[in-house]
XYZ file of C-alpha atoms in Angstrom:
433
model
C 0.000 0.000 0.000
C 1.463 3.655 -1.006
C 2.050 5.758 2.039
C 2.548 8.854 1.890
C 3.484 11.873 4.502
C 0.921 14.332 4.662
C 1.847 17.806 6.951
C 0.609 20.980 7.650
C 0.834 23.593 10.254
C -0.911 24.775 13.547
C -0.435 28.173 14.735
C 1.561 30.303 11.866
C 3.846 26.569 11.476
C 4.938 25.508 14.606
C 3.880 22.027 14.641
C 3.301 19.506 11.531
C 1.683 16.589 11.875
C 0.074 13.558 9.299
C -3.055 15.386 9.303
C -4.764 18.522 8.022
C -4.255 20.972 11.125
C -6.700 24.463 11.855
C -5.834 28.094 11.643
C -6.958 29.844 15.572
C -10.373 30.417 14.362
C -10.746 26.725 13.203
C -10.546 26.970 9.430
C -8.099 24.976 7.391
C -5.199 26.604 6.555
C -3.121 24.362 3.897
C -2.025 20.934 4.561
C 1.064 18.986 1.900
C 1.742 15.977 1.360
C 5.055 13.732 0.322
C 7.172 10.437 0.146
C 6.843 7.756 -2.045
C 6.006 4.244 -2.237
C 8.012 2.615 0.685
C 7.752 3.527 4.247
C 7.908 7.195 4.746
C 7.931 8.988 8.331
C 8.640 12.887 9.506
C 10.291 12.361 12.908
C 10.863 15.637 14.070
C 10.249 19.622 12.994
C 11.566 23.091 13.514
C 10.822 26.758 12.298
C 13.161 29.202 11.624
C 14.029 32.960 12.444
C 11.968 33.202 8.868
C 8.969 31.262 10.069
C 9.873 28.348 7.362
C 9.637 25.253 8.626
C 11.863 22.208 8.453
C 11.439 18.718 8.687
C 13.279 15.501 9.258
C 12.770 12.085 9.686
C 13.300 8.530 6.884
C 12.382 7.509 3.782
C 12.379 4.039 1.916
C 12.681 3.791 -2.641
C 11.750 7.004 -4.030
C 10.311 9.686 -2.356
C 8.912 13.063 -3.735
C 8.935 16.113 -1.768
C 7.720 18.856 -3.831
C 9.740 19.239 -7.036
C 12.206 16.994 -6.114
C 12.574 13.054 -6.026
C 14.978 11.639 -3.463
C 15.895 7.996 -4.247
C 17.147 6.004 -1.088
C 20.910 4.570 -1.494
C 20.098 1.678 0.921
C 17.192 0.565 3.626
C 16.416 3.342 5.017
C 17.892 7.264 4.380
C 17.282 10.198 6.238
C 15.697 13.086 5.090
C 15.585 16.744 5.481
C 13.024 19.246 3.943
C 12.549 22.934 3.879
C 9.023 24.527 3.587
C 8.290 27.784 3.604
C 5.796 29.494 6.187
C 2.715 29.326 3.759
C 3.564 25.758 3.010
C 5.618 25.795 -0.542
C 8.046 23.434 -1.027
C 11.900 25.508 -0.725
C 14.641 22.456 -0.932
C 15.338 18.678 0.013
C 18.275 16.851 0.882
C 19.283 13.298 1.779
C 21.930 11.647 4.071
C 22.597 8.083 4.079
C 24.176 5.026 2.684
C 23.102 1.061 1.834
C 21.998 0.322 5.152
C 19.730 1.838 7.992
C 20.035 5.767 8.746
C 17.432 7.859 10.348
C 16.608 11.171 11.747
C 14.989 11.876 14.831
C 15.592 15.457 15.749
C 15.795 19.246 14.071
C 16.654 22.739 15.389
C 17.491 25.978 14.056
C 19.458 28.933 15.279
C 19.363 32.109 14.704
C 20.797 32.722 11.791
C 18.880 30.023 10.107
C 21.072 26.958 9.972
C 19.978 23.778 10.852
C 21.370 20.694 12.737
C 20.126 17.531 12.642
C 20.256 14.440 15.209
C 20.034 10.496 14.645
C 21.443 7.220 13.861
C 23.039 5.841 10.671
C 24.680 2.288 10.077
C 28.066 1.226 8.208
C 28.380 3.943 5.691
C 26.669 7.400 5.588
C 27.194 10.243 3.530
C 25.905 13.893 4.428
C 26.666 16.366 1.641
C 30.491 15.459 0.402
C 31.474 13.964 3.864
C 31.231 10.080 4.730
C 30.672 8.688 8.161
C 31.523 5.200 8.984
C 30.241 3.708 12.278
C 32.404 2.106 14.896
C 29.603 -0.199 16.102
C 26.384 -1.291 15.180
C 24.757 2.227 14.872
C 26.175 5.927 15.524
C 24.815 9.419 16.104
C 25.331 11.829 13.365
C 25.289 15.363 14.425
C 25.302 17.659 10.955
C 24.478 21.043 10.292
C 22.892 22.401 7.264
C 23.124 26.316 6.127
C 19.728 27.981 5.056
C 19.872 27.193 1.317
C 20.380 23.043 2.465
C 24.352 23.288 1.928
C 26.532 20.992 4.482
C 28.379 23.033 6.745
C 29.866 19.859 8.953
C 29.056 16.652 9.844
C 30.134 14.929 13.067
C 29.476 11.540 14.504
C 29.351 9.945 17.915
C 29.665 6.461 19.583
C 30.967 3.313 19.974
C 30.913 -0.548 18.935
C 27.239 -1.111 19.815
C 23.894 0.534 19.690
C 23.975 4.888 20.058
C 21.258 6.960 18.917
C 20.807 10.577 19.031
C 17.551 11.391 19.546
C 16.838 15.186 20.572
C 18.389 18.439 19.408
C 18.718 22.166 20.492
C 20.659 25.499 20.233
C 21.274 28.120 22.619
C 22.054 31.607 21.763
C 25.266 31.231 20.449
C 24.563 29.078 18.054
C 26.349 26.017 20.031
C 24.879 22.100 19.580
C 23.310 20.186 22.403
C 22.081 16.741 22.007
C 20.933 13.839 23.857
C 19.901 10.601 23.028
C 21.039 7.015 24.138
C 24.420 5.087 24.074
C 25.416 1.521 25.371
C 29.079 0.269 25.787
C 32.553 2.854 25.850
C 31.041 5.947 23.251
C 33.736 8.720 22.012
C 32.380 12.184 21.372
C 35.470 14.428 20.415
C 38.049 13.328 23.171
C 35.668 12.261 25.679
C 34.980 8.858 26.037
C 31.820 7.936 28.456
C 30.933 3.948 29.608
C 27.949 2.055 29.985
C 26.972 -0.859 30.769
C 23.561 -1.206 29.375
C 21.868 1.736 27.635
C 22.657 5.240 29.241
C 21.399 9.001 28.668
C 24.373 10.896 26.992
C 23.676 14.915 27.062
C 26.963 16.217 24.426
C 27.537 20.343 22.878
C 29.235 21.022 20.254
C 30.136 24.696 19.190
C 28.944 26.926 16.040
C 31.435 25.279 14.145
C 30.708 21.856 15.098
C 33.787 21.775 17.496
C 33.222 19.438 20.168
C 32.739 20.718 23.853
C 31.651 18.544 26.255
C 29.778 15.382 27.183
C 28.185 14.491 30.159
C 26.891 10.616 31.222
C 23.398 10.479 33.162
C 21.478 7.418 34.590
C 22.355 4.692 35.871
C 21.190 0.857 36.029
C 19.502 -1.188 34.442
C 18.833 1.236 31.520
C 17.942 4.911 30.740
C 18.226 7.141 27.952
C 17.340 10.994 27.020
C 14.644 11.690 24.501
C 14.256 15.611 24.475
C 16.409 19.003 25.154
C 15.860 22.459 24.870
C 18.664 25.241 24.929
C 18.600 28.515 26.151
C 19.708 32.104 25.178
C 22.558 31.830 27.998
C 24.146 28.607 26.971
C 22.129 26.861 29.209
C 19.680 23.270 28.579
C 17.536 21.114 30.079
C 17.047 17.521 28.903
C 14.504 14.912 29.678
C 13.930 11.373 29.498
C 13.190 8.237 31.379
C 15.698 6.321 33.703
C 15.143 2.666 36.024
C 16.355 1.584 38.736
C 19.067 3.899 40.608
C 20.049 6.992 38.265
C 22.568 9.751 38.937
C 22.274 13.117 37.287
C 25.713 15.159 38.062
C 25.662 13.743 41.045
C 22.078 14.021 41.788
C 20.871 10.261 42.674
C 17.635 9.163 41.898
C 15.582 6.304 42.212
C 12.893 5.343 40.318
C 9.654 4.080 41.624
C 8.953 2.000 39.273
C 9.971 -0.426 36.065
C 10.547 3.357 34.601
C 10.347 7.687 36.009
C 10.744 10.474 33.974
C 13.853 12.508 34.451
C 14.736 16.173 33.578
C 17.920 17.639 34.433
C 19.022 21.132 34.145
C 22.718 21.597 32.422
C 24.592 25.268 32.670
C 27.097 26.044 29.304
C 29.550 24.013 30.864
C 27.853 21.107 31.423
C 26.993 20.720 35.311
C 24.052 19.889 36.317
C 22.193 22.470 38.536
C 19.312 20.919 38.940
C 17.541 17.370 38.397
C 14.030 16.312 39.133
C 11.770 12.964 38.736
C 8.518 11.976 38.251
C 6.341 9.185 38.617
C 5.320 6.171 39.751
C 5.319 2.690 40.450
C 4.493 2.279 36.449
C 6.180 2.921 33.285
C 6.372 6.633 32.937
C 8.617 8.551 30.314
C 9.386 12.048 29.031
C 9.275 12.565 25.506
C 9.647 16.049 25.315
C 10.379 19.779 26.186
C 10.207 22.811 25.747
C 11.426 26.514 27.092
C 9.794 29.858 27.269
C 11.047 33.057 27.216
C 10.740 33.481 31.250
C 13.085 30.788 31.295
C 10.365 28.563 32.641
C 10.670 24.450 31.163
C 7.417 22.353 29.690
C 7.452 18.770 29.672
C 5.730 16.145 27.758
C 5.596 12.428 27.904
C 3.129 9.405 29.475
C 2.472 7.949 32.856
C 0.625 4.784 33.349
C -1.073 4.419 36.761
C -0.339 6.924 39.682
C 2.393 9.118 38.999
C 3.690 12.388 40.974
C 4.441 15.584 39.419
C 5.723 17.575 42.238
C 2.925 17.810 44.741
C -0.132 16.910 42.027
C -0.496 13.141 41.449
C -2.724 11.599 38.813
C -4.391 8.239 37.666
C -4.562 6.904 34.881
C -6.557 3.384 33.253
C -4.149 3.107 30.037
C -1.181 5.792 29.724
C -1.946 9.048 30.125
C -0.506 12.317 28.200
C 1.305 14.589 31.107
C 2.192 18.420 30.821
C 4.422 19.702 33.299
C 5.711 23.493 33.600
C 8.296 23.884 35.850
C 10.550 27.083 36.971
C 13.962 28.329 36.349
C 14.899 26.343 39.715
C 13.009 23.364 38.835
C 9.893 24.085 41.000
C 6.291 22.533 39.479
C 4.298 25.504 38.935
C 1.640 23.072 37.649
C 0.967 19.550 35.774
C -1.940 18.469 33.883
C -3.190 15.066 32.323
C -5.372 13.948 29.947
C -6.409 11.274 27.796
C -8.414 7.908 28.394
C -8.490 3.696 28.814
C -6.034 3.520 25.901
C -2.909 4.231 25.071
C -2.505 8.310 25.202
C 1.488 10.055 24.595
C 2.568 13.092 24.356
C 5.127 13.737 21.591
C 5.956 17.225 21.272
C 5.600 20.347 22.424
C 6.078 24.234 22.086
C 5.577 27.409 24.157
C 2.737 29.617 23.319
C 4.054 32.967 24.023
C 1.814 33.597 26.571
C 3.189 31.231 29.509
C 1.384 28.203 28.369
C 2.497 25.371 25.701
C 0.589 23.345 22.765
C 1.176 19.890 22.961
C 0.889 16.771 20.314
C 0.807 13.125 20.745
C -1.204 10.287 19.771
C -5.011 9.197 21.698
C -6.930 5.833 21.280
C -10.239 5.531 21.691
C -12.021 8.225 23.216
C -9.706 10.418 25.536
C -10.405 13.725 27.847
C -8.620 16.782 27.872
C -10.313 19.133 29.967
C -13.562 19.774 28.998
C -12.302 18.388 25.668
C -13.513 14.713 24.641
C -11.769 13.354 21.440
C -13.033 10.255 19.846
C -10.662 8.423 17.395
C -11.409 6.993 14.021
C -8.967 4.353 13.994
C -7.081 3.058 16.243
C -4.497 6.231 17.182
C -5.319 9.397 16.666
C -3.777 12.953 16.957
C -4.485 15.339 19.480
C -3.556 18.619 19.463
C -4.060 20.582 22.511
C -3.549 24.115 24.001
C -2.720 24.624 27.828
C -2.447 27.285 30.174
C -0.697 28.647 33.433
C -2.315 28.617 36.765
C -1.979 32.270 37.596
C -3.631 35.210 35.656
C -1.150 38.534 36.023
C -2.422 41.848 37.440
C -3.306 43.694 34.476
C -3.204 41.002 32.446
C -4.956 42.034 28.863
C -5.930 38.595 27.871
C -7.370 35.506 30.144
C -5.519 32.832 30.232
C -6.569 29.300 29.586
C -6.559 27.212 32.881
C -6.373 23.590 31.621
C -6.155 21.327 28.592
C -8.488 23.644 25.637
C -9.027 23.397 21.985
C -10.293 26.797 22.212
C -9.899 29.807 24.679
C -12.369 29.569 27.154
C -12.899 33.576 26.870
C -14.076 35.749 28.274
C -14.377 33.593 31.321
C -10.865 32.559 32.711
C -11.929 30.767 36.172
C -11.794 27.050 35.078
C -12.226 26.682 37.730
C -9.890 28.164 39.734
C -7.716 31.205 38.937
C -4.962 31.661 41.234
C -4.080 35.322 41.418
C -0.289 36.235 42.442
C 1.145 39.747 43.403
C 4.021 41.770 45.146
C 4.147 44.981 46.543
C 6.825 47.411 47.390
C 6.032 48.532 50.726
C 3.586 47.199 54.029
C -0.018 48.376 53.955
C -3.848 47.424 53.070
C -3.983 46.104 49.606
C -7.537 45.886 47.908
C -8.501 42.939 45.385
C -11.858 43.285 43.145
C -12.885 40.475 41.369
């Protein structure tokens, strides 16, 4: 059966996703399509300074995006595609060689380059440079200019299985990137050891010089899954870890066959901060995200009872989680949703306006908020718009208080508004609601 990648965009092209997405007032706004006759999947997305939009993710045999046909050179090759903010097709490239390669993860800085994250097998080739692997699989960090042109290409690993699975810049146009590695993995002149599968967190400069490369987890098995940089140099990464992790030094045990990690990392790679949650389930962090407050979102599942600072949930399946957490790694507030199936959360963006829209799969029928979804087979997507638990003085807009489609204006008690204030001096303060 042909299958083919259909995308389009939510909010002026944040997000893209295999199905026709809505404008804020509901109406369609354009929705593309491309691949070919094998297996075809986008993986991961970005948007520019520009507002275009890039993509990344595999292709099998010939795939067509836009004007141009890419043709495989083995299994599986990796992909990357440029759009531009209304949707039309800008450029294509592919990376790969006669075996397995993959991408799993996209950012852009700010000058509009863009570095890419994943595995590749034996034999790659990005642009005019060749990778070989050392073991079984290794990460390829490469960046791209604006116009699709190979700027470097870098790889990462060992003689078994590494992966790298999220991406990020910071201000300076520096690489961070996590993912997983088993065994003794080199990046640059670092080598880091694990015994099973372990979280590696690595930067690499503007120029695709190699910085630094921190280990986190522990045993049996962990590994990172999402990272977001920061304007001062500055990430945080998430994940899942079992058993007993450490995080910089920051031990942590996990409840149960799985928690969800996320550790903060300054621009030289200590960790200032790490934090778990959940239960005595499988829980995992796919995702996150970072405002402009410096404040962190984070996405993932929890099956079960799981903890998110001092809010716990339940779930009958796996549940979707959003998280927002301070600068210092505080919960300001977590949210769940979904329903008896399976419900994830995949990825997920700051609004602007100290909330996040999230994306992820849903089976079956599944609740966010007032929100029920029903699905027409058996996953659907969900996209879903949350909000922050306290409404500023003077604030011009409401806020939306929980998992919405649409803003629940003019009303923004849903059902509690918590209302949060300083002032300068002692004496009687008045509050009219």
């Amino acid at each position: 059966m042909k299958k083919l990648m259909l995308m389009a965009i939510l909010f002026a092209g944040i997000l893209v996703f295999p199905k026709t997405t809505l404008a804020q007032n509901g109406n369609f706004q354009w929705a593309i399509q491309a691949g070919g006759n094998g297996f075809d999947k986008a993986t991961a997305i970005c948007r520019d300074a520009a507002g275009n939009l890039i993509l990344t993710g595999y292709f099998q045999n010939t795939a067509t995006f836009g004007s141009t046909d890419l043709t495989s050179a083995g299994f599986r090759d990796v992909f990357i595609a440029k759009y531009d903010a209304n949707g039309n097709f800008v450029w294509a490239q592919q990376a790969g060689g006669f075996d397995e390669d993959e991408g799993f993860g996209i950012a852009a800085d700010g000058a509009g380059n863009i570095t890419v994250t994943g595995y590749f097998k034996n034999t790659a080739t990005f642009g005019d440079t060749s990778l070989t692997s050392t073991g079984s699989s290794d990460i390829f960090i490469v960046r791209y200019d604006g116009d699709g042109n190979l700027l470097w290409a870098r790889q990462a690993g060992g003689s078994f299985f590494d992966q790298g699975n999220g991406i990020a810049t910071d201000g300076n146009g520096n690489t961070l990137v996590t993912g997983k590695f088993s065994g003794n993995a080199a990046f640059g002149d670092t080598t880091i050891i694990s015994l099973q599968f372990n979280t590696f967190v690595a930067k690499y400069d503007a120029n695709g010089n190699f910085m630094w490369a921190e280990k986190a987890g522990g045993q049996p098995a962990d590994f990172g899954s999402g990272i977001s940089g920061d304007a001062d140099g500055s990430s945080v990464a998430t994940g899942y870890f079992q058993g007993i992790g450490d995080f910089g030094g920051i031990g942590m045990t996990s409840a149960g066959s799985g928690d969800i990690f996320i550790a903060k990392y300054d621009a030289t790679g200590a960790v200032g901060w790490a934090r778990q949650f959940g239960g005595t389930d499988l829980d995992q962090g796919f995702c996150i995200a970072r405002d402009d407050a410096g404040d962190t979102f984070v996405s993932g599942f929890f099956a079960g009872t799981a903890t998110f600072g001092d809010t716990a949930f339940t779930s009958i399946g796996k549940d979707v989680f959003v998280a927002k957490m301070d600068t210092d790694g505080n919960v300001l507030w977590a949210a769940n949703g979904g329903g008896a199936g399976i419900d994830e959360g995949y990825g997920i963006v700051a609004d602007g306006s100290g909330g996040a829209i999230v994306t992820g799969l849903f089976q079956g029928t599944a609740t966010f908020g007032s929100n029920v979804l029903n699905s027409n087979g058996q996953d659907d997507i969900f996209i879903a718009k949350i909000g922050g638990s306290v409404t500023a003085i003077g604030s011009p807009e409401p806020q939306i208080r929980t998992f919405e489609l649409a803003q629940n204006f003019p009303n923004p008690f849903n059902p509690v508004t918590q209302i949060r204030f300083s002032v300068t001096s002692s004496g009687p303060v008045q509050l009219t609601i």
